[in-house]
Coordinates of C-alpha atoms in Angstrom, one line a residue:
M935 CA -4.1 4.9 28.1
K936 CA -4.5 8.5 27.2
I937 CA -2.4 9.3 24.2
L938 CA -1.7 12.8 22.9
I939 CA -1.1 13.2 19.2
T940 CA 0.0 16.6 17.9
G941 CA -0.3 17.1 14.2
A942 CA -3.3 14.8 14.3
N943 CA -4.7 15.9 11.0
G944 CA -1.4 15.6 9.2
F945 CA -0.3 12.7 6.9
I946 CA 1.4 10.6 9.5
G947 CA -1.0 11.6 12.2
K948 CA -4.1 10.4 10.3
N949 CA -2.4 7.0 9.6
L950 CA -1.3 6.6 13.2
I951 CA -4.7 7.4 14.6
A952 CA -6.4 5.0 12.3
E953 CA -4.1 2.1 13.3
L954 CA -4.3 3.1 17.0
H955 CA -8.1 2.8 16.8
N956 CA -7.7 -0.6 14.9
Q957 CA -5.6 -1.9 17.8
G958 CA -8.1 -0.8 20.5
Y959 CA -6.7 2.5 21.7
T960 CA -9.7 4.8 22.1
D961 CA -8.6 7.5 24.5
L962 CA -6.8 9.7 21.9
L963 CA -6.2 13.3 22.6
E964 CA -5.9 14.9 19.1
Y965 CA -4.3 18.3 18.7
D966 CA -3.6 20.1 15.5
I967 CA -2.9 23.6 14.2
N968 CA -6.5 24.6 14.3
S969 CA -7.2 23.3 17.8
N970 CA -8.1 25.5 20.7
T971 CA -4.8 26.4 22.5
D972 CA -6.5 25.7 25.8
L973 CA -6.7 22.1 24.9
L974 CA -2.9 21.7 24.9
N975 CA -2.8 22.6 28.6
E976 CA -5.6 20.1 29.3
Y977 CA -4.1 17.3 27.2
T978 CA -0.6 17.7 28.7
R979 CA -2.0 17.3 32.1
E980 CA -3.8 14.1 31.3
C981 CA -1.7 12.2 28.7
Q982 CA 0.4 9.2 29.4
F983 CA 2.3 9.1 26.0
V984 CA 3.0 11.8 23.5
F985 CA 3.3 11.4 19.7
H986 CA 4.6 14.8 18.7
L987 CA 4.1 14.9 15.0
A988 CA 3.3 18.6 14.5
G989 CA 5.7 20.6 12.4
V990 CA 6.3 22.9 9.5
N991 CA 8.1 21.8 6.3
R992 CA 7.1 24.3 3.6
P993 CA 6.2 27.7 5.0
E994 CA 5.9 30.9 3.0
N995 CA 8.5 32.5 5.3
P996 CA 11.6 30.5 6.3
A997 CA 11.4 32.1 9.7
E998 CA 8.3 30.0 10.3
F999 CA 10.5 26.8 10.3
M1000 CA 11.8 27.8 13.8
S1001 CA 8.4 28.8 15.1
G1002 CA 6.7 25.7 13.8
N1003 CA 9.4 23.1 14.6
F1004 CA 11.2 24.5 17.6
E1005 CA 9.0 27.0 19.4
F1006 CA 5.9 24.7 19.4
T1007 CA 8.0 21.8 20.7
S1008 CA 9.3 24.1 23.5
L1009 CA 5.7 25.1 24.3
L1010 CA 4.6 21.4 24.5
L1011 CA 7.5 20.4 26.8
D1012 CA 7.0 23.4 29.0
S1013 CA 3.3 22.4 29.4
L1014 CA 4.2 18.8 30.3
K1015 CA 6.8 20.1 32.8
K1016 CA 4.3 22.5 34.4
H1017 CA 2.0 19.5 35.2
G1018 CA 4.9 17.3 36.3
N1019 CA 3.9 14.9 33.5
Q1020 CA 6.7 12.5 32.8
S1021 CA 5.0 10.8 29.8
P1022 CA 7.4 9.4 27.2
V1023 CA 7.6 11.7 24.1
L1024 CA 8.1 10.5 20.6
I1025 CA 8.9 13.2 18.0
T1026 CA 9.3 13.1 14.2
S1027 CA 12.4 14.8 13.1
S1028 CA 14.1 14.6 9.7
I1029 CA 17.4 13.4 8.2
Q1030 CA 17.6 17.1 7.1
A1031 CA 18.5 17.8 10.7
A1032 CA 22.1 16.8 9.8
F1033 CA 22.3 19.6 7.2
E1034 CA 22.7 23.4 7.4
N1035 CA 19.5 24.7 5.9
P1036 CA 16.6 26.5 7.6
Y1037 CA 14.4 23.4 7.8
G1038 CA 17.3 21.2 9.1
R1039 CA 18.4 23.8 11.7
S1040 CA 14.8 24.0 13.1
K1041 CA 14.6 20.2 13.3
K1042 CA 18.0 20.0 15.0
A1043 CA 17.0 22.6 17.5
G1044 CA 13.9 20.6 18.4
E1045 CA 16.0 17.5 18.8
D1046 CA 18.4 19.2 21.1
L1047 CA 15.6 20.6 23.1
L1048 CA 14.1 17.2 23.6
F1049 CA 17.3 15.6 24.6
Q1050 CA 17.8 18.3 27.2
Y1051 CA 14.3 17.9 28.5
S1052 CA 14.8 14.1 28.8
K1053 CA 18.0 14.5 30.8
K1054 CA 16.7 17.2 33.2
N1055 CA 13.3 15.5 33.8
H1056 CA 14.2 11.8 33.5
V1057 CA 11.7 11.3 30.7
P1058 CA 12.1 8.6 28.0
V1059 CA 12.2 10.2 24.5
F1060 CA 12.3 8.8 21.0
I1061 CA 13.6 11.0 18.2
Y1062 CA 12.9 9.6 14.7
R1063 CA 15.0 11.0 11.9
L1064 CA 12.8 10.3 8.9
P1065 CA 13.6 10.5 5.2
N1066 CA 10.9 11.1 2.6
V1067 CA 7.6 9.4 3.5
F1068 CA 5.0 8.0 1.2
G1069 CA 1.6 6.4 1.5
K1070 CA -2.1 7.1 1.5
W1071 CA -3.5 10.4 2.6
C1072 CA -0.3 12.4 1.8
R1073 CA -1.1 15.9 0.5
P1074 CA -0.2 16.3 -3.2
N1075 CA 1.5 19.3 -4.7
Y1076 CA 3.0 20.2 -1.3
N1077 CA 6.2 18.6 -0.3
S1078 CA 6.0 15.0 -1.5
A1079 CA 7.0 14.1 -5.1
I1080 CA 5.3 10.7 -4.8
A1081 CA 2.0 12.1 -3.6
T1082 CA 2.1 14.7 -6.5
F1083 CA 3.0 12.1 -9.1
C1084 CA 0.3 9.6 -7.9
N1085 CA -2.3 12.3 -7.8
N1086 CA -1.5 13.9 -11.1
I1087 CA -1.0 10.7 -13.1
A1088 CA -4.2 9.2 -11.7
N1089 CA -6.1 12.4 -12.6
D1090 CA -4.6 12.7 -16.1
L1091 CA -2.5 15.8 -15.1
P1092 CA 1.1 16.4 -16.2
I1093 CA 4.1 15.9 -13.9
Q1094 CA 7.5 17.6 -13.8
V1095 CA 10.6 15.5 -13.3
N1096 CA 13.5 18.0 -13.0
D1097 CA 16.3 15.4 -12.5
P1098 CA 15.3 11.8 -13.1
D1099 CA 18.6 10.6 -11.7
V1100 CA 18.1 12.1 -8.2
E1101 CA 18.0 9.2 -5.7
M1102 CA 15.2 9.2 -3.2
N1103 CA 15.4 7.7 0.3
L1104 CA 11.9 6.6 1.1
V1105 CA 10.0 5.0 4.0
Y1106 CA 6.4 3.8 3.9
V1107 CA 3.9 5.3 6.3
D1108 CA 2.6 1.9 7.5
D1109 CA 6.2 0.9 8.5
I1110 CA 6.5 4.2 10.4
V1111 CA 3.2 3.6 12.2
K1112 CA 4.2 0.1 13.1
S1113 CA 7.5 1.3 14.6
F1114 CA 5.8 4.1 16.5
I1115 CA 3.2 1.8 18.1
N1116 CA 6.0 -0.7 19.1
K1117 CA 7.5 2.2 21.1
L1118 CA 4.1 2.8 22.8
K1119 CA 4.0 -0.9 23.8
I1120 CA 7.4 -1.0 25.5
K1121 CA 6.9 -1.7 29.2
E1122 CA 10.3 -0.6 30.5
R1123 CA 11.5 2.5 28.8
K1124 CA 15.0 3.8 29.5
I1125 CA 16.3 7.4 29.4
N1126 CA 18.2 8.1 26.1
N1127 CA 21.4 9.5 27.6
S1128 CA 23.5 8.5 24.5
K1129 CA 21.4 10.9 22.2
L1130 CA 20.6 8.1 19.8
F1131 CA 18.1 8.5 17.0
D1132 CA 15.5 6.1 15.9
Y1133 CA 15.1 5.1 12.2
V1134 CA 12.4 3.2 10.3
E1135 CA 13.3 0.2 8.2
P1136 CA 13.2 -0.6 5.4
V1137 CA 14.5 2.4 3.5
Y1138 CA 13.9 2.3 -0.2
K1139 CA 16.5 3.9 -2.5
I1140 CA 15.2 4.6 -5.9
K1141 CA 15.7 7.2 -8.6
L1142 CA 13.0 9.8 -9.2
G1143 CA 12.7 9.0 -12.8
N1144 CA 12.1 5.3 -12.0
I1145 CA 9.4 6.2 -9.6
A1146 CA 7.6 8.2 -12.3
E1147 CA 8.0 5.4 -14.8
L1148 CA 6.5 2.9 -12.3
I1149 CA 3.5 5.1 -11.6
Y1150 CA 2.8 5.5 -15.4
Q1151 CA 3.0 1.7 -15.6
F1152 CA 0.4 1.4 -12.9
K1153 CA -1.9 3.6 -14.9
E1154 CA -1.4 1.5 -18.0
T1155 CA -2.4 -1.7 -16.1
R1156 CA -6.0 -0.8 -16.8
N1157 CA -5.3 -1.2 -20.5
N1158 CA -2.9 -4.1 -20.7
L1159 CA -4.3 -5.8 -17.5
Q1160 CA -0.8 -6.7 -16.3
I1161 CA -0.5 -6.3 -12.6
P1162 CA 2.8 -4.9 -11.3
D1163 CA 5.6 -7.0 -9.8
L1164 CA 4.2 -7.2 -6.3
E1165 CA 7.0 -9.5 -5.2
D1166 CA 9.0 -6.3 -5.0
A1167 CA 8.1 -4.7 -1.6
F1168 CA 8.6 -1.1 -2.8
T1169 CA 6.5 -1.6 -6.0
K1170 CA 3.7 -3.2 -3.9
K1171 CA 3.6 -0.3 -1.5
L1172 CA 3.8 2.3 -4.3
Y1173 CA 1.0 0.6 -6.2
S1174 CA -1.2 0.7 -3.1
T1175 CA -0.4 4.4 -2.7
Y1176 CA -1.2 5.2 -6.3
L1177 CA -4.6 3.5 -6.0
S1178 CA -5.5 5.8 -3.1
Y1179 CA -5.3 8.8 -5.4
L1180 CA -7.8 7.6 -8.0
P1181 CA -10.6 10.1 -8.5
K1182 CA -13.9 9.0 -7.0
D1183 CA -15.5 8.5 -10.4
K1184 CA -12.7 6.3 -11.7
F1185 CA -12.6 3.4 -9.3
S1186 CA -14.0 1.1 -12.0
Y1187 CA -12.9 0.3 -15.5
P1188 CA -14.4 -1.8 -18.3
L1189 CA -13.0 -5.1 -19.7
K1190 CA -13.2 -6.3 -23.2
M1191 CA -15.8 -9.1 -23.4
N1192 CA -15.4 -11.4 -26.3
I1193 CA -19.1 -12.4 -27.0
D1194 CA -20.6 -14.9 -29.3
Q1195 CA -23.6 -17.2 -29.4
R1196 CA -22.0 -19.6 -26.9
G1197 CA -21.5 -16.9 -24.2
S1198 CA -18.4 -14.8 -23.5
F1199 CA -14.8 -14.9 -22.6
T1200 CA -13.1 -12.0 -20.8
E1201 CA -9.5 -11.5 -19.7
F1202 CA -9.3 -10.0 -16.2
L1203 CA -5.7 -10.0 -14.9
K1204 CA -2.3 -10.8 -16.4
S1205 CA 1.2 -11.2 -14.9
P1206 CA 4.4 -12.1 -16.7
D1207 CA 5.4 -14.6 -14.1
R1208 CA 2.0 -15.6 -12.7
G1209 CA -0.1 -16.2 -15.8
Q1210 CA -3.5 -14.7 -16.3
V1211 CA -7.1 -14.9 -15.0
S1212 CA -10.2 -14.9 -17.2
I1213 CA -13.9 -15.2 -16.8
N1214 CA -15.8 -17.6 -19.0
I1215 CA -19.6 -17.5 -19.4
S1216 CA -21.3 -20.5 -21.1
K1217 CA -24.9 -20.5 -22.3
P1218 CA -27.1 -23.5 -21.3
G1219 CA -26.2 -26.6 -23.3
I1220 CA -23.0 -25.1 -24.7
T1221 CA -19.7 -27.0 -24.7
K1222 CA -16.4 -25.1 -24.9
G1223 CA -12.8 -26.4 -25.2
N1224 CA -12.0 -29.6 -26.9
H1225 CA -8.2 -28.9 -27.0
W1226 CA -5.1 -29.9 -25.1
H1227 CA -1.7 -28.3 -24.2
H1228 CA 1.9 -29.4 -24.1
T1229 CA 3.1 -27.1 -21.3
K1230 CA 0.2 -24.7 -20.6
N1231 CA -1.8 -25.7 -17.5
E1232 CA -5.0 -24.3 -16.2
K1233 CA -7.3 -24.2 -13.2
F1234 CA -11.1 -24.0 -13.6
L1235 CA -13.5 -22.8 -10.8
V1236 CA -17.2 -22.7 -11.6
V1237 CA -18.8 -20.0 -9.4
S1238 CA -22.3 -20.0 -10.8
G1239 CA -24.4 -22.6 -12.6
K1240 CA -23.6 -26.3 -13.0
G1241 CA -21.8 -28.3 -15.6
V1242 CA -19.2 -31.1 -16.3
I1243 CA -15.6 -30.9 -17.2
R1244 CA -14.4 -33.9 -19.3
F1245 CA -10.9 -35.2 -19.9
R1246 CA -9.3 -37.7 -22.2
K1247 CA -5.6 -38.5 -22.4
I1248 CA -4.7 -38.0 -26.0
D1249 CA -3.5 -41.6 -26.4
S1250 CA -6.5 -43.1 -24.6
D1251 CA -10.2 -43.7 -25.1
E1252 CA -11.1 -43.3 -21.4
V1253 CA -13.2 -40.2 -20.7
I1254 CA -13.0 -38.8 -17.1
E1255 CA -15.8 -36.5 -15.9
Y1256 CA -15.9 -34.0 -13.0
F1257 CA -19.3 -32.5 -12.2
V1258 CA -19.0 -28.9 -11.0
S1259 CA -21.4 -26.4 -9.5
G1260 CA -21.4 -22.9 -8.0
D1261 CA -23.1 -24.5 -5.0
K1262 CA -19.9 -26.3 -4.1
L1263 CA -16.8 -24.4 -5.0
E1264 CA -13.9 -26.6 -6.0
V1265 CA -10.9 -26.1 -8.3
V1266 CA -10.3 -28.5 -11.1
D1267 CA -6.7 -28.7 -12.4
I1268 CA -6.3 -29.2 -16.2
P1269 CA -3.2 -31.4 -16.7
V1270 CA -1.1 -31.2 -19.8
G1271 CA -1.5 -34.0 -22.4
Y1272 CA -5.3 -34.3 -21.7
T1273 CA -7.8 -32.9 -24.2
H1274 CA -10.6 -31.3 -22.2
N1275 CA -13.9 -29.5 -22.5
I1276 CA -16.5 -27.9 -20.2
E1277 CA -20.3 -28.2 -20.8
N1278 CA -23.1 -26.2 -19.2
L1279 CA -25.6 -28.7 -17.9
G1280 CA -27.9 -26.1 -16.3
E1281 CA -30.8 -23.9 -17.4
A1282 CA -28.9 -20.6 -16.7
D1283 CA -25.5 -19.2 -17.7
M1284 CA -22.5 -21.0 -16.1
V1285 CA -19.7 -18.7 -14.9
T1286 CA -16.2 -20.1 -14.7
V1287 CA -13.1 -18.4 -13.3
M1288 CA -10.1 -19.7 -15.3
W1289 CA -6.4 -19.3 -14.4
V1290 CA -3.7 -20.3 -16.8
N1291 CA 0.1 -20.3 -16.0
E1292 CA 1.1 -18.0 -18.9
I1293 CA -0.2 -15.0 -20.8
F1294 CA -1.7 -16.0 -24.1
D1295 CA 0.8 -15.6 -27.0
K1296 CA -0.9 -15.9 -30.4
E1297 CA 2.5 -16.7 -31.9
K1298 CA 2.9 -19.7 -29.5
P1299 CA -0.7 -20.6 -28.4
D1300 CA 0.1 -24.2 -27.3
T1301 CA -3.5 -25.1 -27.9
I1302 CA -4.2 -28.1 -30.1
F1303 CA -7.7 -29.0 -31.2
L1304 CA -8.9 -32.5 -30.3
K1305 CA -12.4 -33.6 -29.4
V1306 CA -12.8 -35.3 -26.0

């Protein structure tokens, strides 16, 4: 299938093209503001589906709204009509089309034009009224507060929040792309005689000040090691967006290694409701542990070297041994009420990934010394 994408180099266009390629669509006709105008005539003759994403949303002159959003749409449809091409057309409009402002009026004019074109030429059309969109590859310091906040905070630049109580209506770019491609895959498309609009779900409603606060929390995770609450869908998507704005020389960050003659212990990740992950390195012949817990439970995974994990129920003399090795990855649960230790039996450092169900609290360590 030959697919025409206008606005191919824009925020949504880049994300759409990337996923189309991922799904095996290779014959993409990409058109953008800098493309040779002769290509539009060629592409509208060949295409079998149109994603019309091109538009203007922050021109220097308000008059450019109409030329960029209405006149180019008219040019595109005229070219399709000239070739007798009845390819379905999907267009990105805006919820601003319902309001009386220069941008909204230009988007409304484009919508009306497309509905008229659909009726006269019996062509299926899909008109998406989108709210604010966020996600990777969005241009900062242009028309997206989230892109600007993510970029500036990630690069240690100031941000300006004029009204923290302003509520934003947001959709994630991957959700948009999914919905768009679903329209592409429809086998029997009907003419939209009811002038119905398409919308993307879910829409996240959140105050601007809360967004800024969340992004600052993301930045702080490198210091406190506490990952965000990824169970919340918006937070998960916003965190992914934030990471895409990290400067190229700041993808990595150091961890504090607690080093002594036995090896080292380094905290890696923390979560208020998922506990924490640490990396333990033991020198050859070294035994660590010899303690037990009331409620705290752990999982040990030796990923390099070899050793033995020993257990003894605190009211028993029986010692249980589990021999572990990086050559055969297996998780060992550390039950409560069992004193335990881990000994390096190899000639090289033994590396163990350790998970515990709660963040360490020095006021309530729940760690009682007792030799196995």
